[in-house]
Coordinates of C-alpha atoms in Angstrom, one line a residue:
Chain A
X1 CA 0.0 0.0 0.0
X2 CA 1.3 3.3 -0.8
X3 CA 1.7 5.5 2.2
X4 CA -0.7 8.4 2.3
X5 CA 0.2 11.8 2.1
X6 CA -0.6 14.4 5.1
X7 CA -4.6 16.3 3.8
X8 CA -2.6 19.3 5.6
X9 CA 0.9 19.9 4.2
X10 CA 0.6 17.4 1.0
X11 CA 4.3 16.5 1.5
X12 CA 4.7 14.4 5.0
X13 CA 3.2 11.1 5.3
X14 CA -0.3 10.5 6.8
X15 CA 0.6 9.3 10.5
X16 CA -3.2 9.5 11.9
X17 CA -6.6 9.8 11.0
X18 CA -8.5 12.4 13.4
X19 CA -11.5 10.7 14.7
X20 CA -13.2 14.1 15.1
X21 CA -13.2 14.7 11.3
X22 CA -11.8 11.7 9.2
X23 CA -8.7 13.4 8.0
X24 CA -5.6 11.7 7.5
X25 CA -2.7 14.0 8.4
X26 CA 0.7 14.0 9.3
X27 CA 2.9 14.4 12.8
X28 CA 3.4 18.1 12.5
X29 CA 0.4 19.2 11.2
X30 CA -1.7 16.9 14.0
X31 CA 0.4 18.3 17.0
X32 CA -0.3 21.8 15.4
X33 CA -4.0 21.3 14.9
X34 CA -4.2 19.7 18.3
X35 CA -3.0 22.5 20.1
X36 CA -4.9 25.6 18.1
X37 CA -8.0 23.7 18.4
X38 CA -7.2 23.9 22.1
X39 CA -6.7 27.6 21.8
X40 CA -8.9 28.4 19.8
X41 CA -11.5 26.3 22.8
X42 CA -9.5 28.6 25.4
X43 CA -10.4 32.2 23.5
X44 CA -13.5 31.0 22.1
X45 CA -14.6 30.9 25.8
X46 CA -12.6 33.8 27.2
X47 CA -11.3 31.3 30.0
X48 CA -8.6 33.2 30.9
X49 CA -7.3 37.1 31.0
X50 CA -3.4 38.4 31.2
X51 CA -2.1 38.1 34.6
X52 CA -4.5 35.2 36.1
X53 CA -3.0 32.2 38.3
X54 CA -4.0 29.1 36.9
X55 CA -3.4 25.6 39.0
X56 CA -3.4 22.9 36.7
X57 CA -4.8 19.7 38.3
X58 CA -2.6 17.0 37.8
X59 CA -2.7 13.4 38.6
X60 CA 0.1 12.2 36.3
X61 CA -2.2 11.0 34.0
X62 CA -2.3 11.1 30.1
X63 CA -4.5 13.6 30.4
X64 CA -3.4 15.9 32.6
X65 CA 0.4 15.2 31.6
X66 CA -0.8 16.2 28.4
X67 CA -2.8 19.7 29.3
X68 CA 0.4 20.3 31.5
X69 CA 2.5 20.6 28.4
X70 CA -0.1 22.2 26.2
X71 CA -1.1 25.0 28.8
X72 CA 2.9 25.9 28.8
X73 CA 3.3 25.6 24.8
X74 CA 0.0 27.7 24.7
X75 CA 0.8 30.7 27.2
X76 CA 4.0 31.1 25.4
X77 CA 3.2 30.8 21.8
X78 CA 0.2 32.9 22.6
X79 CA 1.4 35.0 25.4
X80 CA -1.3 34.8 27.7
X81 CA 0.7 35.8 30.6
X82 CA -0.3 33.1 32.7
X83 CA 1.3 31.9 35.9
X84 CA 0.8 28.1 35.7
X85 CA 1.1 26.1 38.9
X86 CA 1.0 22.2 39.8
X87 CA -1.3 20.8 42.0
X88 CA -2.0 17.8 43.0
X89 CA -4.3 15.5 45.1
X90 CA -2.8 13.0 47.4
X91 CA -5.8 10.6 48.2
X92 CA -2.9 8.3 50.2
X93 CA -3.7 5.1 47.9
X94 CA -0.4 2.6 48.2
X95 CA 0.7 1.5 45.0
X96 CA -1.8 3.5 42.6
X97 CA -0.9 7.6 44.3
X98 CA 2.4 7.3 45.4
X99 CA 3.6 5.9 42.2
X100 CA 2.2 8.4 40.1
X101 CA 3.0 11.6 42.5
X102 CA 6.3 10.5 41.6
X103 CA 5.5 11.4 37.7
X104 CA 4.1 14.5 38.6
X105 CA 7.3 15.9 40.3
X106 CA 9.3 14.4 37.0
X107 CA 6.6 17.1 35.2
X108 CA 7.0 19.7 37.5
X109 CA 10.9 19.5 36.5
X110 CA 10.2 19.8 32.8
X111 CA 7.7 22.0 32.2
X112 CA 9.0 24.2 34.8
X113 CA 6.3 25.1 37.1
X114 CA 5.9 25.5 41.0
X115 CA 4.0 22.1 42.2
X116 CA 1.5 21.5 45.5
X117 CA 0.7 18.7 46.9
X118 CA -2.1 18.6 49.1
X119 CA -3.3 14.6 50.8
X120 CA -6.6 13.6 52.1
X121 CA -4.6 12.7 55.7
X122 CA -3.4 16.5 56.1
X123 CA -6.9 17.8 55.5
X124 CA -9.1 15.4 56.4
X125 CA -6.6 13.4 59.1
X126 CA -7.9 9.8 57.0
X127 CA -5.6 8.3 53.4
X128 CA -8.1 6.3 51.3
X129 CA -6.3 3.5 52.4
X130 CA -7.5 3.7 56.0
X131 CA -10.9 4.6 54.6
X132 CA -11.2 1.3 52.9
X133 CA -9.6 -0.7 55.5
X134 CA -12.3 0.7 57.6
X135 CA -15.7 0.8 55.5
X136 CA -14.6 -1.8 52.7
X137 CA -14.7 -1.7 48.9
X138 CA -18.2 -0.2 48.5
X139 CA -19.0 3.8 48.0
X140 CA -15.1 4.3 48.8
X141 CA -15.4 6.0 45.4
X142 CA -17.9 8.4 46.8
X143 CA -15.7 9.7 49.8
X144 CA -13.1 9.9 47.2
X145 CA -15.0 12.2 44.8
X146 CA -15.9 14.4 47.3
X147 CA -12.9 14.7 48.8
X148 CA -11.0 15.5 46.1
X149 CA -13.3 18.0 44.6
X150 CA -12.8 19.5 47.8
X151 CA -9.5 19.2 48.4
X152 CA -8.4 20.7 44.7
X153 CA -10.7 23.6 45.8
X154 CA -8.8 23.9 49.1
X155 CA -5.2 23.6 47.2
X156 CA -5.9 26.3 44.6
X157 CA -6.9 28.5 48.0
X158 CA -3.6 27.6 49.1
X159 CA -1.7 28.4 46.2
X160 CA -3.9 31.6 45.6
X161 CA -4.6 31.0 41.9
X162 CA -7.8 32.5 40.5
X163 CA -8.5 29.4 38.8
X164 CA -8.1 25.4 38.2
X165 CA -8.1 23.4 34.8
X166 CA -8.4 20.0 34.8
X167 CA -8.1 17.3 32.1
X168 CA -11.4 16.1 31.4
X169 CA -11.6 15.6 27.5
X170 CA -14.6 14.7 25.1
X171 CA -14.6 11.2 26.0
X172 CA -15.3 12.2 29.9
X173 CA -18.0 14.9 29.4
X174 CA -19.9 12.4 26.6
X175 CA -20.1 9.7 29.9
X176 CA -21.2 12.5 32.1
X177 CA -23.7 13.6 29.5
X178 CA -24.7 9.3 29.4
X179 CA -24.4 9.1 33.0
X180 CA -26.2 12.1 33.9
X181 CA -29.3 10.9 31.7
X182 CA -29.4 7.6 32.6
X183 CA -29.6 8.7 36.2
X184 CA -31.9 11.2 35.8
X185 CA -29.7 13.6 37.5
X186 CA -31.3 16.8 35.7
X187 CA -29.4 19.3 37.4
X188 CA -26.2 17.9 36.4
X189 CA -26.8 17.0 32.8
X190 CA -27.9 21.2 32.4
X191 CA -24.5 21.9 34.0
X192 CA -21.9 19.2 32.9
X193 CA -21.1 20.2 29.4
X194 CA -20.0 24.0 30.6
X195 CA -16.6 24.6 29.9
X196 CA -16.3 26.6 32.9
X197 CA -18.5 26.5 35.6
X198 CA -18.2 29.2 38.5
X199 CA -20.2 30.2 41.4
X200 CA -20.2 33.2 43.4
X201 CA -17.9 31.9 45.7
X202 CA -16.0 28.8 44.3
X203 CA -13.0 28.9 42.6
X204 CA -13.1 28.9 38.8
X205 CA -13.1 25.5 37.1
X206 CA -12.5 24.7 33.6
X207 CA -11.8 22.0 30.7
X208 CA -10.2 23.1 28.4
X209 CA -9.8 19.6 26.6
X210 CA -13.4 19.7 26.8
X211 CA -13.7 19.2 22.8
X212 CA -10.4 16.9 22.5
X213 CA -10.5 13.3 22.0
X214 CA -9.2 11.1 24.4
X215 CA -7.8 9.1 21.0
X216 CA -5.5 12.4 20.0
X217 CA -4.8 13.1 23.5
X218 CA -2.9 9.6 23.7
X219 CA -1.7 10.1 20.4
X220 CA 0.0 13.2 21.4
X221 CA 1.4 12.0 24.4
X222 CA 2.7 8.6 22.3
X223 CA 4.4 10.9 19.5
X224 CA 5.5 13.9 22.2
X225 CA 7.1 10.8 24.2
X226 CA 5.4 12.6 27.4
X227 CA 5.9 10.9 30.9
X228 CA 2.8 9.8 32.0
X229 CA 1.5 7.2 34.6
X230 CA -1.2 4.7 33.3
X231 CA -2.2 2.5 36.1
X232 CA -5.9 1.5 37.0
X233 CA -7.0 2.6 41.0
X234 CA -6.5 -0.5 42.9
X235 CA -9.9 0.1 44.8
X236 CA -12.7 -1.1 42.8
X237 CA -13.4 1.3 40.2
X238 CA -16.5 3.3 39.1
X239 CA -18.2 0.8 37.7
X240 CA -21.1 2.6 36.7
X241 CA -18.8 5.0 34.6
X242 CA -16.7 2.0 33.0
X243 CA -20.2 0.5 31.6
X244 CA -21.2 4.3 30.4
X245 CA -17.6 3.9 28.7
X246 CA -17.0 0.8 27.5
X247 CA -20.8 1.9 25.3
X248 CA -19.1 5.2 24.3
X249 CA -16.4 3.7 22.8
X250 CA -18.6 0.9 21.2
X251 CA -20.1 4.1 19.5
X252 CA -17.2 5.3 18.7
X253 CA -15.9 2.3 16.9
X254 CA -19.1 2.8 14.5
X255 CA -19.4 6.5 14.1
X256 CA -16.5 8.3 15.4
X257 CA -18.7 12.0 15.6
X258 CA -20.5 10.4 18.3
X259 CA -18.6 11.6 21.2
X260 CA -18.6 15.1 19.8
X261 CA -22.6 14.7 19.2
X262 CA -23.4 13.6 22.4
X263 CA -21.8 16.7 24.1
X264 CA -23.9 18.8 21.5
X265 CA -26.8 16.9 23.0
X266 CA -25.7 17.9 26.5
X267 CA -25.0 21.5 25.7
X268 CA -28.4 21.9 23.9
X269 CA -30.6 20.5 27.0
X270 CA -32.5 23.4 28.6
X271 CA -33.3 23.0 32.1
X272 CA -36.8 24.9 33.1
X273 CA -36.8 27.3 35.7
X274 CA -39.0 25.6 38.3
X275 CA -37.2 22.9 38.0
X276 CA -34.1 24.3 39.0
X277 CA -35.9 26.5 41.4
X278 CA -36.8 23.1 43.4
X279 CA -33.0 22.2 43.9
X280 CA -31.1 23.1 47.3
X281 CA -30.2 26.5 47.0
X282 CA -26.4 26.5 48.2
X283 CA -25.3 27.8 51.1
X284 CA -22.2 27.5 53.2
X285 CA -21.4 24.7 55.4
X286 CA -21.7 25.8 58.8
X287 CA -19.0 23.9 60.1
X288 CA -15.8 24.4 57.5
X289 CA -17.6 27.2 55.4
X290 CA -17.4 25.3 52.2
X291 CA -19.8 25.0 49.7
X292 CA -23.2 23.1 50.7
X293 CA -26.3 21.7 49.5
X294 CA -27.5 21.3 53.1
X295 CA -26.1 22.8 56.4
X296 CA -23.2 20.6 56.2
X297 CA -21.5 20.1 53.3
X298 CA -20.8 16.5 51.7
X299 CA -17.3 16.2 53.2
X300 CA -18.1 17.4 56.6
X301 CA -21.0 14.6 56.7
X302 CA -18.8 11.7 55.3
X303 CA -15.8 12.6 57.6
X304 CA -18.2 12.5 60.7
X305 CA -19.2 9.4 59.9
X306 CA -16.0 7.7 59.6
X307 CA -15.2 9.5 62.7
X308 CA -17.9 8.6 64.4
X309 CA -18.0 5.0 63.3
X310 CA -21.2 5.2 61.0
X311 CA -19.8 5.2 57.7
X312 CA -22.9 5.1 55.5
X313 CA -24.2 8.7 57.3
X314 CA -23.3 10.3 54.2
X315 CA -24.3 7.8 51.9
X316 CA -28.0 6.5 52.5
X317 CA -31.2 8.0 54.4
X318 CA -30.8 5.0 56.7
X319 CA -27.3 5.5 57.9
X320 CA -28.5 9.7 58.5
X321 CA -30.3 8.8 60.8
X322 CA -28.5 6.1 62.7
X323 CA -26.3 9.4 63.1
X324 CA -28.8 11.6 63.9
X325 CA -30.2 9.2 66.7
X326 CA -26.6 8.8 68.2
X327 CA -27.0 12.6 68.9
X328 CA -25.2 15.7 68.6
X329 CA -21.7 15.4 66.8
X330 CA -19.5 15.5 70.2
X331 CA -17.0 18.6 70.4
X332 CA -14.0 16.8 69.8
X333 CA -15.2 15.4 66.4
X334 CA -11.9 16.0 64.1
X335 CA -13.1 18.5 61.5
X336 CA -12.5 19.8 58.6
X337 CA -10.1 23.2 58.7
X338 CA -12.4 26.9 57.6
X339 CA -12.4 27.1 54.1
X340 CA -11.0 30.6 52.8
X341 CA -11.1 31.5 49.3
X342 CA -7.9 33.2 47.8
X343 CA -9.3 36.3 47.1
X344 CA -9.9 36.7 50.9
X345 CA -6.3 36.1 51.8
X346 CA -3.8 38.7 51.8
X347 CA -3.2 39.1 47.6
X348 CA -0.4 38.5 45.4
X349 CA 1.1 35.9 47.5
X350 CA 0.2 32.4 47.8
X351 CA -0.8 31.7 51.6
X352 CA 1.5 28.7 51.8
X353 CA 5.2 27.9 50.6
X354 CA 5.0 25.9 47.1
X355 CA 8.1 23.7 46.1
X356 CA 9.3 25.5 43.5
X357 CA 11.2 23.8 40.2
X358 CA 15.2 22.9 41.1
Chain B
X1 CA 7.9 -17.9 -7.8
X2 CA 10.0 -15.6 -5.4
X3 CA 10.9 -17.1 -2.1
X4 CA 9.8 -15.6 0.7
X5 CA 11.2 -15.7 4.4
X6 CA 9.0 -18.2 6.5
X7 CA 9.1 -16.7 9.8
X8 CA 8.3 -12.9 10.4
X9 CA 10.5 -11.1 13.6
X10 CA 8.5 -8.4 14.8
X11 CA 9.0 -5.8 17.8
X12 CA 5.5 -5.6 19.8
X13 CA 5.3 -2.5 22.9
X14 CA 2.3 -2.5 25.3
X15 CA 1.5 1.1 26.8
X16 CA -0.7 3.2 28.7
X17 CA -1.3 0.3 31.0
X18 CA -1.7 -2.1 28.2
X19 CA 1.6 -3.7 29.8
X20 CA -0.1 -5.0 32.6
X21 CA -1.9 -7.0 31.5
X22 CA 1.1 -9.0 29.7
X23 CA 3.4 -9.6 32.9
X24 CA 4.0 -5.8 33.3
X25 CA 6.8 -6.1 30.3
X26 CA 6.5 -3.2 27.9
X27 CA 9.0 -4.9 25.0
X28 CA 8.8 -8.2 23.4
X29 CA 10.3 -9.5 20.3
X30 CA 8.2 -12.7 18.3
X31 CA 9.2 -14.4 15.5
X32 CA 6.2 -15.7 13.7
X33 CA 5.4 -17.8 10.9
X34 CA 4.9 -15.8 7.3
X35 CA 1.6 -17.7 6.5
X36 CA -1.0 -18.7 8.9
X37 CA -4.5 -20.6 9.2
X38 CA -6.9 -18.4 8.4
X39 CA -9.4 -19.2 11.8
X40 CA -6.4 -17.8 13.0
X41 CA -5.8 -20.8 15.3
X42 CA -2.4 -20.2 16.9
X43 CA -1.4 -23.5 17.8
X44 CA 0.6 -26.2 15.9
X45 CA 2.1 -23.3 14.0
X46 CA 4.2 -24.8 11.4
X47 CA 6.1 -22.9 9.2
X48 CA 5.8 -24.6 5.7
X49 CA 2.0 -25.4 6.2
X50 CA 0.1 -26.4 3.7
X51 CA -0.9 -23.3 1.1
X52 CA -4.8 -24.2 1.7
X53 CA -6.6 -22.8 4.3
X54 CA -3.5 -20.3 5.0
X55 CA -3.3 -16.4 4.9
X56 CA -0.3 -14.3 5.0
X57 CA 0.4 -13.1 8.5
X58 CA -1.7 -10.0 9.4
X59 CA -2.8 -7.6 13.1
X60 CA -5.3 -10.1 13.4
X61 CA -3.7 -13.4 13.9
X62 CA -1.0 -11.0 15.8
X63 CA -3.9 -10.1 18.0
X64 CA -4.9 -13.6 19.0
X65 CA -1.3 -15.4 18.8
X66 CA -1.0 -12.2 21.9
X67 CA -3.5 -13.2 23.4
X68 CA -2.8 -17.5 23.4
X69 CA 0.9 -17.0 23.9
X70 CA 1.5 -13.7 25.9
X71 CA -1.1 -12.5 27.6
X72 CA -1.2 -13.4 31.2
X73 CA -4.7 -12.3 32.7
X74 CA -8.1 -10.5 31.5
X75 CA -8.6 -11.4 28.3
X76 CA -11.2 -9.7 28.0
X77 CA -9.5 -6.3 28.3
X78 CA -7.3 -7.2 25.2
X79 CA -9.6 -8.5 22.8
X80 CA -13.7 -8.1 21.8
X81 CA -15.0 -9.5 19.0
X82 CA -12.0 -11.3 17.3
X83 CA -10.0 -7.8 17.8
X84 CA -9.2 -5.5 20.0
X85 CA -11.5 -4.0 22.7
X86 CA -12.5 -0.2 21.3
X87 CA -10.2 2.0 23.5
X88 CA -7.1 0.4 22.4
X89 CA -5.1 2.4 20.0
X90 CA -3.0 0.6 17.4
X91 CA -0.1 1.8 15.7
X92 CA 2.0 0.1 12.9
X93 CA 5.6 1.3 12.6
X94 CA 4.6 4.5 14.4
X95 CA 1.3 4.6 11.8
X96 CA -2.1 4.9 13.0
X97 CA -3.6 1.2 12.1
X98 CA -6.8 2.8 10.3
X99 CA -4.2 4.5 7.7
X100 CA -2.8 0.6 7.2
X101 CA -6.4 -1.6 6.9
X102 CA -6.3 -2.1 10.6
X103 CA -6.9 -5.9 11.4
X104 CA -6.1 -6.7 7.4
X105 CA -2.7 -5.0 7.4
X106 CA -0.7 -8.0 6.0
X107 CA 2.7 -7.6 8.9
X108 CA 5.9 -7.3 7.2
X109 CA 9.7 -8.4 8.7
X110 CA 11.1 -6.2 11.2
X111 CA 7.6 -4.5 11.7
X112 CA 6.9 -2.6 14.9
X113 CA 3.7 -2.5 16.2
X114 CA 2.4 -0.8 19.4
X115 CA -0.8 -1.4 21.4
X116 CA -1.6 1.6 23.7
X117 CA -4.8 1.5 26.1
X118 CA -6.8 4.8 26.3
X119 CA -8.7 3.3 29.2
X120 CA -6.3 4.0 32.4
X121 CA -7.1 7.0 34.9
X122 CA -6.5 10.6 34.0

């Protein structure tokens, strides 16, 4: 078979075909497309203005290895005048964290940038793995959402950045979008195709892979020879996601537009007024003045249940009020330190020392 | 008729987790007949079989000799269908494997081919 000759440049040799759009193209002209669709995703949606702080969650993943090294290529070529930081979520999982912490300090010495590591046992005083040694391998994956959503929160407050952008790609927002319908879980499906969501008094959150395939993203990282760390969680993993997944990509094999579709799907849902008026308006946890649905926010209720030996309290109606009927929590419940957002602190420095590139 | 060489050497790389499940080793080399059956049995391999019921050597025979020979747990992470599970990526000599006739892609000596899983954390 003759080789094929790049539907870009017309001189190199085809090396992929985009999934997004069919095209056959070449190593240079994918990496270039790659990272001006990703630009043009970033200005499109005015994510970010001259001067910001921007934390890059990283878990020394593909994908965030990946954005790592596209955010730095991008705020030079483009001179967005960002300051890009590292940070990184320490859930204390043997074999599975540990491991790939150590591939997120290898990035933070070649991209360059300042790194933070924040672990579930400095904020919340449990790892994951004495979680699941105490409540077993069922809803661990629940404490560990929550906790890290918070946690990332908590580090960006930390490293005072205005705002944190995460990985997710096309691939991960189509499962939401799957997930979120096939739970019925209204207010989420309105919500998870945003690019950037941001309340009045949450730190900014965006994706700015949110269009990008995971296929290019691995692609990328194969032909950049970036350092990532591909190993599965070794607590049972969200299965409920892996069957939404394993569908997606059974699309995907037939009709590769399908990912890109279903976000269009997700993005064109309307959510009516009343019913978004009959959701929890937030408020602020009264105990570590995060974010909340209800008086306490979702961490505060899951860590005084572990604490408190009543694991489920969190989880189900039942184990509520098993808690509830033990009651008040006692005053020496371990808790949760106040949350403070950066703009509150003291500005231009970040409240705590960050490990800066050697 | 030309002669051609009997056995094919080919370099084979698991990544993005794809290693583990094939004894955590990311490198192997094979050497593997020119022709095979074409139910893409993989065992009694000879390498002068007879010409019927043979096809030249192509990804998938590769795929299934993997999986019979080298694999060592959770097939059904590897392969789906007679090929591999959607979510692996496949690249011949550096090539995506849908520029090459994926599965069909007849393998040639010295070849190179990498299976990378897109399926591992992020």
């Amino acid at each position: 078979m003759a080789p094929r000759i790049c539907a870009l440049c017309h001189t190199s040799k085809a090396m992929l075909r985009r999934p997004k759009t069919g095209q056959q193209i070449c190593r240079d002209c994918f990496f270039f497309v790659f990272e001006t669709e990703v630009h043009n995703t970033i200005t499109e949606a005015k994510l970010f203005k001259p001067g910001d702080r921007v934390a890059i969650g990283a878990s020394g993943g593909k994908d965030s290895t990946v954005l790592a090294h596209v955010m730095k290529t991008l705020n030079e070529r483009y001179r967005y005048g960002l300051d890009l930081f590292l940070l990184s979520i320490d859930e204390g999982i043997t074999g599975y964290r540990d491991d790939s912490l150590e591939t997120v300090k290898r990035n933070q010495q070649q991209y360059d940038m300042p790194l933070k590591i924040l672990s579930y046992d400095e904020l919340y005083g449990w790892t994951m793995d004495a979680i699941v040694a105490k409540i077993g391998k069922k809803n661990n994956c629940t404490f560990c959402g929550v906790f890290r959503r918070q946690a990332l929160d908590r580090g960006a407050a930390m490293l005072n950045v205005d705002h944190i952008v995460t990985g997710h790609n096309a691939d991960d927002i189509a499962e939401t979008v799957l997930m979120n319908i096939m739970r019925g879980d209204i207010s989420r499906l309105g919500r998870c195709t945003c690019i950037c969501t941001e309340g009045e008094d949450t730190i900014k959150r965006s994706k700015p892979f949110k269009y990008a395939y995971e296929k290019e993203i691995v692609m990328y990282a194969y032909f950049k020879k970036l350092d990532y760390f591909s190993t599965e969680c070794i607590y049972s993993p969200d299965a409920y996601r892996g069957h939404a997944r394993a569908f997606l990509k059974d699309l995907e094999a037939a009709r590769p537009s399908a990912i890109i579709d279903i976000i269009h799907s997700g993005e064109a849902w309307a959510v009516k007024e009343e019913v978004k008026a009959n959701q929890n308006a937030q408020q602020t946890c009264k105990r570590c003045g995060y974010m909340a649905s209800n008086e306490l926010c979702k961490a505060c209720t899951l860590l005084e249940g572990l604490e408190r030996g009543i694991a489920d309290a969190g989880i189900t109606e039942r184990g509520m009020k098993k808690l509830e009927a033990q009651g008040p929590a006692p005053d020496n419940l371990r808790t949760i330190p106040f949350f403070r957002l950066a703009s509150h602190q003291q500005n231009g420095h970040p409240a705590i020392e960050v490990e800066a590139p050697t | 008729m030309m002669s051609s060489p009997k056995t094919i050497a080919l370099k084979i790389e698991f990544g993005g987790g794809m290693e583990l499940l094939f004894a955590n080793q990311r490198s192997h080399k094979l050497s593997i007949p020119a022709r095979v059956p074409v139910d893409n049995s993989t065992k009694e391999l000879q390498a002068e079989p007879d010409s019927s019921n043979t096809k030249p050597t192509d990804i998938v025979f590769l795929i299934h000799y993997l999986r019979d020979h080298l694999l060592k747990e959770r097939e059904e992470l590897f392969i789906e269908n007679g090929t591999v599970r959607p979510g692996i990526l496949v690249l011949i000599n550096d090539t995506d494997w849908e520029l090459e006739g994926e599965g069909d892609y007849k393998l040639q000596d010295g070849d190179e081919i990498v299976f990378i899983s897109t399926l591992h954390g992020g």
